[in-house]
């Protein structure tokens, strides 16, 4: 089970940190990623972190977002800085190995 939190309303230029807490004892072997889906758009990959720690990012968030993981806490984080209106979306956490597991999503709204 994956549970995202930390979403909310933030003005342009602001910051948010989204945690995604996972249940189970094998968190460290999963690749973890964050996706987002804006109204009327397809779900898109935002950032991913592999079990070994390597990361990749969508071009639209490079230099502004950072994905990290704490295997002791079974948690993956998405630190978002210099938020833009176009970052408004529901953000989803995904765990991947042989099967994909999704969280329920958390709403991020960037607006003045």
GROMACS .gro file of N, CA, C and O in nm:
model
  448
    1UNK      N    1   0.085  -0.120   0.000
    1UNK     CA    2   0.000   0.000   0.000
    1UNK      C    3   0.088   0.124   0.000
    1UNK      O    4   0.190   0.129   0.070
    2UNK      N    5   0.048   0.221  -0.082
    2UNK     CA    6   0.120   0.348  -0.092
    2UNK      C    7   0.026   0.460  -0.053
    2UNK      O    8  -0.088   0.466  -0.101
    3UNK      N    9   0.075   0.551   0.032
    3UNK     CA   10  -0.007   0.662   0.078
    3UNK      C   11   0.069   0.792   0.058
    3UNK      O   12   0.172   0.815   0.125
    4UNK      N   13   0.019   0.876  -0.034
    4UNK     CA   14   0.079   1.007  -0.057
    4UNK      C   15   0.017   1.110   0.036
    4UNK      O   16  -0.097   1.097   0.078
    5UNK      N   17   0.094   1.213   0.065
    5UNK     CA   18   0.044   1.325   0.144
    5UNK      C   19   0.123   1.450   0.105
    5UNK      O   20   0.212   1.443   0.018
    6UNK      N   21   0.091   1.561   0.169
    6UNK     CA   22   0.170   1.682   0.149
    6UNK      C   23   0.119   1.776   0.043
    6UNK      O   24   0.176   1.885   0.025
    7UNK      N   25   0.014   1.738  -0.030
    7UNK     CA   26  -0.040   1.826  -0.130
    7UNK      C   27  -0.111   1.946  -0.070
    7UNK      O   28  -0.135   1.950   0.051
    8UNK      N   29  -0.144   2.042  -0.155
    8UNK     CA   30  -0.216   2.160  -0.107
    8UNK      C   31  -0.210   2.271  -0.208
    8UNK      O   32  -0.171   2.252  -0.324
    9UNK      N   33  -0.249   2.390  -0.161
    9UNK     CA   34  -0.249   2.511  -0.244
    9UNK      C   35  -0.124   2.592  -0.212
    9UNK      O   36  -0.094   2.618  -0.094
   10UNK      N   37  -0.050   2.631  -0.315
   10UNK     CA   38   0.074   2.705  -0.297
   10UNK      C   39   0.082   2.811  -0.406
   10UNK      O   40   0.039   2.787  -0.519
   11UNK      N   41   0.135   2.930  -0.375
   11UNK     CA   42   0.148   3.033  -0.479
   11UNK      C   43   0.262   3.002  -0.574
   11UNK      O   44   0.355   2.926  -0.540
   12UNK      N   45   0.258   3.057  -0.693
   12UNK     CA   46   0.370   3.039  -0.787
   12UNK      C   47   0.501   3.081  -0.721
   12UNK      O   48   0.509   3.182  -0.652
   13UNK      N   49   0.604   3.002  -0.746
   13UNK     CA   50   0.734   3.026  -0.683
   13UNK      C   51   0.752   2.957  -0.551
   13UNK      O   52   0.863   2.955  -0.495
   14UNK      N   53   0.645   2.899  -0.498
   14UNK     CA   54   0.652   2.833  -0.368
   14UNK      C   55   0.708   2.692  -0.376
   14UNK      O   56   0.749   2.645  -0.483
   15UNK      N   57   0.709   2.627  -0.261
   15UNK     CA   58   0.765   2.492  -0.249
   15UNK      C   59   0.668   2.399  -0.176
   15UNK      O   60   0.588   2.444  -0.093
   16UNK      N   61   0.679   2.273  -0.206
   16UNK     CA   62   0.607   2.168  -0.134
   16UNK      C   63   0.695   2.044  -0.132
   16UNK      O   64   0.776   2.022  -0.223
   17UNK      N   65   0.675   1.961  -0.030
   17UNK     CA   66   0.739   1.830  -0.027
   17UNK      C   67   0.632   1.724  -0.012
   17UNK      O   68   0.550   1.731   0.081
   18UNK      N   69   0.631   1.631  -0.104
   18UNK     CA   70   0.532   1.523  -0.102
   18UNK      C   71   0.599   1.394  -0.053
   18UNK      O   72   0.690   1.344  -0.117
   19UNK      N   73   0.554   1.340   0.060
   19UNK     CA   74   0.600   1.207   0.100
   19UNK      C   75   0.506   1.100   0.048
   19UNK      O   76   0.386   1.124   0.031
   20UNK      N   77   0.559   0.983   0.023
   20UNK     CA   78   0.479   0.866  -0.012
   20UNK      C   79   0.529   0.751   0.076
   20UNK      O   80   0.642   0.707   0.062
   21UNK      N   81   0.443   0.710   0.166
   21UNK     CA   82   0.478   0.605   0.261
   21UNK      C   83   0.431   0.470   0.210
   21UNK      O   84   0.316   0.456   0.167
   22UNK      N   85   0.519   0.371   0.215
   22UNK     CA   86   0.487   0.237   0.167
   22UNK      C   87   0.482   0.138   0.283
   22UNK      O   88   0.559   0.150   0.379
   23UNK      N   89   0.393   0.043   0.272
   23UNK     CA   90   0.387  -0.064   0.370
   23UNK      C   91   0.467  -0.182   0.317
   23UNK      O   92   0.492  -0.193   0.198
   24UNK      N   93   0.505  -0.272   0.406
   24UNK     CA   94   0.580  -0.390   0.364
   24UNK      C   95   0.726  -0.381   0.399
   24UNK      O   96   0.777  -0.275   0.435
   25UNK      N   97   0.793  -0.492   0.388
   25UNK     CA   98   0.932  -0.501   0.434
   25UNK      C   99   1.033  -0.504   0.320
   25UNK      O  100   1.153  -0.514   0.345
   26UNK      N  101   0.987  -0.491   0.196
   26UNK     CA  102   1.079  -0.502   0.083
   26UNK      C  103   1.088  -0.373   0.003
   26UNK      O  104   1.119  -0.374  -0.115
   27UNK      N  105   1.061  -0.261   0.070
   27UNK     CA  106   1.057  -0.131   0.001
   27UNK      C  107   1.186  -0.105  -0.076
   27UNK      O  108   1.183  -0.053  -0.188
   28UNK      N  109   1.299  -0.140  -0.019
   28UNK     CA  110   1.427  -0.101  -0.077
   28UNK      C  111   1.453  -0.161  -0.215
   28UNK      O  112   1.535  -0.108  -0.291
   29UNK      N  113   1.386  -0.268  -0.250
   29UNK     CA  114   1.412  -0.332  -0.379
   29UNK      C  115   1.324  -0.279  -0.491
   29UNK      O  116   1.341  -0.318  -0.607
   30UNK      N  117   1.233  -0.192  -0.456
   30UNK     CA  118   1.141  -0.138  -0.556
   30UNK      C  119   1.195  -0.010  -0.619
   30UNK      O  120   1.254   0.074  -0.551
   31UNK      N  121   1.173   0.004  -0.747
   31UNK     CA  122   1.189   0.134  -0.810
   31UNK      C  123   1.067   0.218  -0.775
   31UNK      O  124   0.955   0.169  -0.775
   32UNK      N  125   1.092   0.343  -0.742
   32UNK     CA  126   0.984   0.433  -0.701
   32UNK      C  127   0.977   0.551  -0.795
   32UNK      O  128   1.080   0.599  -0.843
   33UNK      N  129   0.859   0.598  -0.820
   33UNK     CA  130   0.844   0.711  -0.910
   33UNK      C  131   0.724   0.795  -0.872
   33UNK      O  132   0.635   0.751  -0.799
   34UNK      N  133   0.726   0.917  -0.921
   34UNK     CA  134   0.615   1.010  -0.907
   34UNK      C  135   0.562   1.043  -1.046
   34UNK      O  136   0.640   1.073  -1.138
   35UNK      N  137   0.431   1.038  -1.059
   35UNK     CA  138   0.361   1.077  -1.180
   35UNK      C  139   0.266   1.191  -1.143
   35UNK      O  140   0.234   1.213  -1.026
   36UNK      N  141   0.217   1.258  -1.244
   36UNK     CA  142   0.112   1.358  -1.221
   36UNK      C  143   0.014   1.356  -1.337
   36UNK      O  144   0.047   1.318  -1.448
   37UNK      N  145  -0.107   1.399  -1.304
   37UNK     CA  146  -0.212   1.407  -1.406
   37UNK      C  147  -0.290   1.535  -1.385
   37UNK      O  148  -0.354   1.553  -1.280
   38UNK      N  149  -0.284   1.622  -1.484
   38UNK     CA  150  -0.359   1.747  -1.482
   38UNK      C  151  -0.495   1.723  -1.548
   38UNK      O  152  -0.509   1.629  -1.629
   39UNK      N  153  -0.593   1.805  -1.518
   39UNK     CA  154  -0.726   1.788  -1.578
   39UNK      C  155  -0.719   1.787  -1.731
   39UNK      O  156  -0.656   1.874  -1.792
   40UNK      N  157  -0.780   1.686  -1.791
   40UNK     CA  158  -0.784   1.676  -1.936
   40UNK      C  159  -0.657   1.629  -2.002
   40UNK      O  160  -0.646   1.626  -2.124
   41UNK      N  161  -0.557   1.591  -1.920
   41UNK     CA  162  -0.429   1.547  -1.975
   41UNK      C  163  -0.398   1.405  -1.930
   41UNK      O  164  -0.456   1.355  -1.833
   42UNK      N  165  -0.305   1.342  -1.999
   42UNK     CA  166  -0.265   1.206  -1.963
   42UNK      C  167  -0.168   1.211  -1.845
   42UNK      O  168  -0.101   1.311  -1.821
   43UNK      N  169  -0.164   1.101  -1.773
   43UNK     CA  170  -0.071   1.090  -1.662
   43UNK      C  171   0.071   1.087  -1.718
   43UNK      O  172   0.098   1.019  -1.817
   44UNK      N  173   0.161   1.162  -1.654
   44UNK     CA  174   0.298   1.170  -1.704
   44UNK      C  175   0.398   1.146  -1.591
   44UNK      O  176   0.372   1.180  -1.475
   45UNK      N  177   0.513   1.089  -1.630
   45UNK     CA  178   0.620   1.066  -1.535
   45UNK      C  179   0.684   1.199  -1.497
   45UNK      O  180   0.718   1.280  -1.584
   46UNK      N  181   0.701   1.220  -1.368
   46UNK     CA  182   0.768   1.340  -1.317
   46UNK      C  183   0.913   1.308  -1.278
   46UNK      O  184   1.006   1.376  -1.319
   47UNK      N  185   0.930   1.204  -1.198
   47UNK     CA  186   1.063   1.169  -1.150
   47UNK      C  187   1.063   1.023  -1.105
   47UNK      O  188   0.960   0.971  -1.064
   48UNK      N  189   1.180   0.960  -1.113
   48UNK     CA  190   1.193   0.821  -1.072
   48UNK      C  191   1.325   0.801  -1.000
   48UNK      O  192   1.425   0.869  -1.030
   49UNK      N  193   1.325   0.707  -0.906
   49UNK     CA  194   1.447   0.670  -0.836
   49UNK      C  195   1.453   0.518  -0.827
   49UNK      O  196   1.358   0.454  -0.784
   50UNK      N  197   1.562   0.462  -0.871
   50UNK     CA  198   1.577   0.317  -0.873
   50UNK      C  199   1.621   0.266  -0.736
   50UNK      O  200   1.658   0.344  -0.649
   51UNK      N  201   1.620   0.135  -0.721
   51UNK     CA  202   1.659   0.078  -0.592
   51UNK      C  203   1.803   0.114  -0.558
   51UNK      O  204   1.837   0.129  -0.440
   52UNK      N  205   1.885   0.132  -0.658
   52UNK     CA  206   2.025   0.169  -0.634
   52UNK      C  207   2.047   0.316  -0.610
   52UNK      O  208   2.159   0.357  -0.577
   53UNK      N  209   1.942   0.395  -0.632
   53UNK     CA  210   1.951   0.538  -0.601
   53UNK      C  211   1.963   0.629  -0.722
   53UNK      O  212   1.955   0.751  -0.706
   54UNK      N  213   1.983   0.575  -0.841
   54UNK     CA  214   1.991   0.662  -0.958
   54UNK      C  215   1.855   0.723  -0.987
   54UNK      O  216   1.751   0.662  -0.957
   55UNK      N  217   1.855   0.842  -1.044
   55UNK     CA  218   1.731   0.916  -1.064
   55UNK      C  219   1.719   0.966  -1.208
   55UNK      O  220   1.818   0.977  -1.281
   56UNK      N  221   1.598   0.994  -1.247
   56UNK     CA  222   1.574   1.065  -1.372
   56UNK      C  223   1.450   1.152  -1.356
   56UNK      O  224   1.364   1.124  -1.272
   57UNK      N  225   1.444   1.256  -1.437
   57UNK     CA  226   1.340   1.358  -1.425
   57UNK      C  227   1.283   1.395  -1.562
   57UNK      O  228   1.353   1.390  -1.663
   58UNK      N  229   1.158   1.436  -1.560
   58UNK     CA  230   1.100   1.497  -1.679
   58UNK      C  231   1.171   1.630  -1.703
   58UNK      O  232   1.210   1.700  -1.609
   59UNK      N  233   1.186   1.665  -1.831
   59UNK     CA  234   1.255   1.790  -1.864
   59UNK      C  235   1.188   1.910  -1.798
   59UNK      O  236   1.255   2.006  -1.760
   60UNK      N  237   1.057   1.904  -1.785
   60UNK     CA  238   0.981   2.019  -1.733
   60UNK      C  239   1.009   2.048  -1.586
   60UNK      O  240   0.977   2.156  -1.537
   61UNK      N  241   1.066   1.951  -1.514
   61UNK     CA  242   1.089   1.971  -1.370
   61UNK      C  243   1.236   1.967  -1.332
   61UNK      O  244   1.270   1.989  -1.215
   62UNK      N  245   1.323   1.940  -1.428
   62UNK     CA  246   1.467   1.933  -1.398
   62UNK      C  247   1.515   2.063  -1.337
   62UNK      O  248   1.483   2.171  -1.386
   63UNK      N  249   1.591   2.053  -1.230
   63UNK     CA  250   1.643   2.169  -1.162
   63UNK      C  251   1.547   2.229  -1.061
   63UNK      O  252   1.585   2.317  -0.983
   64UNK      N  253   1.422   2.185  -1.060
   64UNK     CA  254   1.324   2.236  -0.964
   64UNK      C  255   1.275   2.129  -0.866
   64UNK      O  256   1.245   2.159  -0.751
   65UNK      N  257   1.265   2.005  -0.913
   65UNK     CA  258   1.215   1.895  -0.831
   65UNK      C  259   1.328   1.799  -0.799
   65UNK      O  260   1.418   1.778  -0.880
   66UNK      N  261   1.319   1.739  -0.681
   66UNK     CA  262   1.416   1.638  -0.640
   66UNK      C  263   1.344   1.519  -0.579
   66UNK      O  264   1.261   1.536  -0.489
   67UNK      N  265   1.374   1.401  -0.630
   67UNK     CA  266   1.318   1.278  -0.574
   67UNK      C  267   1.425   1.214  -0.486
   67UNK      O  268   1.544   1.215  -0.519
   68UNK      N  269   1.381   1.161  -0.372
   68UNK     CA  270   1.472   1.094  -0.282
   68UNK      C  271   1.397   0.982  -0.210
   68UNK      O  272   1.274   0.978  -0.213
   69UNK      N  273   1.471   0.895  -0.147
   69UNK     CA  274   1.407   0.786  -0.074
   69UNK      C  275   1.479   0.761   0.056
   69UNK      O  276   1.601   0.780   0.066
   70UNK      N  277   1.402   0.719   0.156
   70UNK     CA  278   1.455   0.679   0.287
   70UNK      C  279   1.409   0.537   0.309
   70UNK      O  280   1.293   0.513   0.347
   71UNK      N  281   1.496   0.441   0.285
   71UNK     CA  282   1.456   0.301   0.294
   71UNK      C  283   1.428   0.259   0.439
   71UNK      O  284   1.350   0.166   0.463
   72UNK      N  285   1.487   0.329   0.534
   72UNK     CA  286   1.458   0.296   0.675
   72UNK      C  287   1.316   0.335   0.712
   72UNK      O  288   1.256   0.274   0.801
   73UNK      N  289   1.263   0.437   0.646
   73UNK     CA  290   1.127   0.484   0.674
   73UNK      C  291   1.027   0.436   0.569
   73UNK      O  292   0.910   0.474   0.575
   74UNK      N  293   1.072   0.357   0.473
   74UNK     CA  294   0.983   0.310   0.365
   74UNK      C  295   0.910   0.426   0.298
   74UNK      O  296   0.789   0.419   0.271
   75UNK      N  297   0.983   0.532   0.271
   75UNK     CA  298   0.921   0.653   0.219
   75UNK      C  299   1.002   0.710   0.103
   75UNK      O  300   1.126   0.712   0.107
   76UNK      N  301   0.931   0.755   0.001
   76UNK     CA  302   0.992   0.828  -0.109
   76UNK      C  303   0.936   0.970  -0.106
   76UNK      O  304   0.820   0.991  -0.071
   77UNK      N  305   1.021   1.066  -0.138
   77UNK     CA  306   0.983   1.207  -0.131
   77UNK      C  307   0.996   1.273  -0.269
   77UNK      O  308   1.082   1.237  -0.348
   78UNK      N  309   0.912   1.373  -0.289
   78UNK     CA  310   0.929   1.461  -0.404
   78UNK      C  311   0.934   1.603  -0.349
   78UNK      O  312   0.834   1.656  -0.303
   79UNK      N  313   1.053   1.661  -0.352
   79UNK     CA  314   1.070   1.801  -0.312
   79UNK      C  315   1.048   1.887  -0.435
   79UNK      O  316   1.117   1.870  -0.537
   80UNK      N  317   0.954   1.980  -0.426
   80UNK     CA  318   0.919   2.065  -0.540
   80UNK      C  319   0.947   2.210  -0.504
   80UNK      O  320   0.895   2.259  -0.402
   81UNK      N  321   1.027   2.276  -0.584
   81UNK     CA  322   1.061   2.416  -0.562
   81UNK      C  323   1.028   2.497  -0.686
   81UNK      O  324   1.012   2.442  -0.795
   82UNK      N  325   1.020   2.627  -0.668
   82UNK     CA  326   0.990   2.720  -0.779
   82UNK      C  327   0.870   2.669  -0.860
   82UNK      O  328   0.875   2.660  -0.983
   83UNK      N  329   0.764   2.638  -0.787
   83UNK     CA  330   0.645   2.581  -0.850
   83UNK      C  331   0.582   2.679  -0.947
   83UNK      O  332   0.582   2.802  -0.926
   84UNK      N  333   0.525   2.622  -1.053
   84UNK     CA  334   0.459   2.699  -1.157
   84UNK      C  335   0.312   2.659  -1.165
   84UNK      O  336   0.275   2.548  -1.122
   85UNK      N  337   0.231   2.747  -1.222
   85UNK     CA  338   0.089   2.716  -1.237
   85UNK      C  339   0.070   2.584  -1.311
   85UNK      O  340  -0.018   2.503  -1.278
   86UNK      N  341   0.156   2.560  -1.409
   86UNK     CA  342   0.144   2.437  -1.489
   86UNK      C  343   0.185   2.311  -1.414
   86UNK      O  344   0.172   2.200  -1.468
   87UNK      N  345   0.234   2.323  -1.294
   87UNK     CA  346   0.261   2.206  -1.210
   87UNK      C  347   0.134   2.157  -1.139
   87UNK      O  348   0.136   2.052  -1.073
   88UNK      N  349   0.026   2.230  -1.151
   88UNK     CA  350  -0.100   2.191  -1.089
   88UNK      C  351  -0.146   2.056  -1.144
   88UNK      O  352  -0.158   2.039  -1.266
   89UNK      N  353  -0.170   1.961  -1.055
   89UNK     CA  354  -0.209   1.826  -1.097
   89UNK      C  355  -0.233   1.741  -0.972
   89UNK      O  356  -0.202   1.783  -0.860
   90UNK      N  357  -0.287   1.622  -0.995
   90UNK     CA  358  -0.286   1.519  -0.892
   90UNK      C  359  -0.155   1.442  -0.907
   90UNK      O  360  -0.123   1.397  -1.018
   91UNK      N  361  -0.083   1.429  -0.798
   91UNK     CA  362   0.046   1.362  -0.799
   91UNK      C  363   0.031   1.222  -0.739
   91UNK      O  364  -0.024   1.205  -0.631
   92UNK      N  365   0.083   1.124  -0.812
   92UNK     CA  366   0.072   0.984  -0.773
   92UNK      C  367   0.210   0.924  -0.752
   92UNK      O  368   0.304   0.950  -0.828
   93UNK      N  369   0.217   0.838  -0.655
   93UNK     CA  370   0.338   0.761  -0.627
   93UNK      C  371   0.319   0.621  -0.685
   93UNK      O  372   0.209   0.565  -0.680
   94UNK      N  373   0.427   0.565  -0.739
   94UNK     CA  374   0.422   0.429  -0.794
   94UNK      C  375   0.543   0.350  -0.748
   94UNK      O  376   0.654   0.402  -0.746
   95UNK      N  377   0.518   0.226  -0.713
   95UNK     CA  378   0.625   0.132  -0.680
   95UNK      C  379   0.629   0.026  -0.789
   95UNK      O  380   0.525  -0.027  -0.829
   96UNK      N  381   0.748  -0.006  -0.836
   96UNK     CA  382   0.761  -0.098  -0.949
   96UNK      C  383   0.865  -0.204  -0.921
   96UNK      O  384   0.974  -0.175  -0.872
   97UNK      N  385   0.825  -0.327  -0.954
   97UNK     CA  386   0.924  -0.435  -0.963
   97UNK      C  387   0.871  -0.528  -1.070
   97UNK      O  388   0.877  -0.494  -1.189
   98UNK      N  389   0.814  -0.640  -1.035
   98UNK     CA  390   0.747  -0.723  -1.135
   98UNK      C  391   0.603  -0.676  -1.155
   98UNK      O  392   0.541  -0.704  -1.256
   99UNK      N  393   0.552  -0.604  -1.056
   99UNK     CA  394   0.416  -0.547  -1.060
   99UNK      C  395   0.424  -0.401  -1.020
   99UNK      O  396   0.511  -0.362  -0.942
  100UNK      N  397   0.334  -0.322  -1.076
  100UNK     CA  398   0.325  -0.180  -1.038
  100UNK      C  399   0.216  -0.162  -0.932
  100UNK      O  400   0.108  -0.220  -0.942
  101UNK      N  401   0.247  -0.079  -0.833
  101UNK     CA  402   0.151  -0.043  -0.730
  101UNK      C  403   0.139   0.109  -0.728
  101UNK      O  404   0.240   0.179  -0.734
  102UNK      N  405   0.016   0.157  -0.718
  102UNK     CA  406  -0.010   0.300  -0.722
  102UNK      C  407  -0.074   0.346  -0.591
  102UNK      O  408  -0.153   0.274  -0.529
  103UNK      N  409  -0.043   0.471  -0.555
  103UNK     CA  410  -0.112   0.535  -0.445
  103UNK      C  411  -0.239   0.600  -0.496
  103UNK      O  412  -0.272   0.596  -0.615
  104UNK      N  413  -0.312   0.665  -0.404
  104UNK     CA  414  -0.441   0.723  -0.438
  104UNK      C  415  -0.428   0.865  -0.493
  104UNK      O  416  -0.523   0.919  -0.548
  105UNK      N  417  -0.311   0.925  -0.478
  105UNK     CA  418  -0.287   1.059  -0.531
  105UNK      C  419  -0.308   1.169  -0.429
  105UNK      O  420  -0.385   1.152  -0.332
  106UNK      N  421  -0.239   1.279  -0.451
  106UNK     CA  422  -0.256   1.398  -0.368
  106UNK      C  423  -0.259   1.520  -0.460
  106UNK      O  424  -0.181   1.530  -0.555
  107UNK      N  425  -0.353   1.611  -0.433
  107UNK     CA  426  -0.373   1.726  -0.521
  107UNK      C  427  -0.272   1.836  -0.488
  107UNK      O  428  -0.256   1.876  -0.372
  108UNK      N  429  -0.208   1.887  -0.592
  108UNK     CA  430  -0.121   2.004  -0.581
  108UNK      C  431  -0.179   2.112  -0.670
  108UNK      O  432  -0.198   2.090  -0.790
  109UNK      N  433  -0.208   2.227  -0.611
  109UNK     CA  434  -0.261   2.340  -0.686
  109UNK      C  435  -0.169   2.458  -0.668
  109UNK      O  436  -0.142   2.500  -0.555
  110UNK      N  437  -0.120   2.509  -0.781
  110UNK     CA  438  -0.032   2.625  -0.779
  110UNK      C  439  -0.111   2.743  -0.836
  110UNK      O  440  -0.146   2.745  -0.954
  111UNK      N  441  -0.140   2.837  -0.749
  111UNK     CA  442  -0.225   2.949  -0.790
  111UNK      C  443  -0.203   3.066  -0.696
  111UNK      O  444  -0.177   3.048  -0.577
  112UNK      N  445  -0.218   3.186  -0.752
  112UNK     CA  446  -0.210   3.305  -0.669
  112UNK      C  447  -0.348   3.345  -0.621
  112UNK      O  448  -0.363   3.442  -0.546
   0.00000   0.00000   0.00000
